[in-house]
Amino acid sequence: MDLPLREARPEDSAGLAPHREDLCSKIKEQKIVVDELSNLKKNRKVYRQQQNSNIFFLADRTEMLSESKNILDELKKEYQEIENSEKTKIKK
């Protein structure tokens, strides 16, 4: 589950709203992935899709869960940075 993260540019306020909406949808998707992986039985197999391909490889469920949680944390952090930059612009 490698999601590309785009850099937020605080000086580009017109581009922040679509970027924030994009982040919201990515966060929702990632929450679903984490929830699904968390609720799998221990003996279930998990596959990872090869990037830019239709090939899947067997992956470790706990590694995938950990990686998915890290991605979710990064997305939340990026979203929070956008929110904070917008709040500071409003105060100025």
PDB file of C-alpha atoms in Angstrom, residues 36-78:
ATOM      1  CA  GLU A  36      -9.741  -4.640   7.327  1.00  0.00           C
ATOM      2  CA  LEU A  37      -6.213  -5.822   8.112  1.00  0.00           C
ATOM      3  CA  SER A  38      -6.876  -5.550  11.851  1.00  0.00           C
ATOM      4  CA  ASN A  39      -9.949  -7.740  11.644  1.00  0.00           C
ATOM      5  CA  LEU A  40      -8.459 -10.533   9.561  1.00  0.00           C
ATOM      6  CA  LYS A  41      -8.042 -13.944  11.136  1.00  0.00           C
ATOM      7  CA  LYS A  42      -4.459 -14.909  11.891  1.00  0.00           C
ATOM      8  CA  ASN A  43      -4.329 -17.608   9.208  1.00  0.00           C
ATOM      9  CA  ARG A  44      -5.607 -15.409   6.345  1.00  0.00           C
ATOM     10  CA  LYS A  45      -3.260 -14.595   3.489  1.00  0.00           C
ATOM     11  CA  VAL A  46      -2.564 -11.024   2.426  1.00  0.00           C
ATOM     12  CA  TYR A  47      -1.226  -9.993  -0.954  1.00  0.00           C
ATOM     13  CA  ARG A  48       0.572  -6.836  -1.998  1.00  0.00           C
ATOM     14  CA  GLN A  49       0.152  -5.460  -5.498  1.00  0.00           C
ATOM     15  CA  GLN A  50       3.345  -4.721  -7.363  1.00  0.00           C
ATOM     16  CA  GLN A  51       3.446  -1.006  -8.108  1.00  0.00           C
ATOM     17  CA  ASN A  52       2.259  -0.109 -11.645  1.00  0.00           C
ATOM     18  CA  SER A  53       1.421  -3.749 -12.321  1.00  0.00           C
ATOM     19  CA  ASN A  54      -1.287  -6.364 -12.016  1.00  0.00           C
ATOM     20  CA  ILE A  55       1.038  -8.764 -10.214  1.00  0.00           C
ATOM     21  CA  PHE A  56       0.378  -9.657  -6.559  1.00  0.00           C
ATOM     22  CA  PHE A  57       2.850 -11.114  -4.054  1.00  0.00           C
ATOM     23  CA  LEU A  58       2.186 -12.841  -0.763  1.00  0.00           C
ATOM     24  CA  ALA A  59       2.913 -10.472   2.132  1.00  0.00           C
ATOM     25  CA  ASP A  60       3.079 -10.710   5.904  1.00  0.00           C
ATOM     26  CA  ARG A  61      -0.186  -9.544   7.494  1.00  0.00           C
ATOM     27  CA  THR A  62       1.459  -7.891  10.502  1.00  0.00           C
ATOM     28  CA  GLU A  63       3.971  -6.046   8.301  1.00  0.00           C
ATOM     29  CA  MET A  64       1.187  -4.812   6.064  1.00  0.00           C
ATOM     30  CA  LEU A  65      -0.839  -3.662   9.073  1.00  0.00           C
ATOM     31  CA  SER A  66       2.130  -1.824  10.538  1.00  0.00           C
ATOM     32  CA  GLU A  67       2.956  -0.187   7.219  1.00  0.00           C
ATOM     33  CA  SER A  68      -0.675   0.815   6.687  1.00  0.00           C
ATOM     34  CA  LYS A  69      -0.823   2.411  10.138  1.00  0.00           C
ATOM     35  CA  ASN A  70       2.368   4.351   9.391  1.00  0.00           C
ATOM     36  CA  ILE A  71       0.922   5.601   6.107  1.00  0.00           C
ATOM     37  CA  LEU A  72      -2.263   6.645   7.913  1.00  0.00           C
ATOM     38  CA  ASP A  73      -0.223   8.539  10.512  1.00  0.00           C
ATOM     39  CA  GLU A  74       1.731  10.342   7.776  1.00  0.00           C
ATOM     40  CA  LEU A  75      -1.474  11.310   5.969  1.00  0.00           C
ATOM     41  CA  LYS A  76      -3.010  12.612   9.201  1.00  0.00           C
ATOM     42  CA  LYS A  77       0.143  14.582   9.961  1.00  0.00           C
ATOM     43  CA  GLU A  78       0.137  16.144   6.493  1.00  0.00           C
TER      44      GLU A  78
END
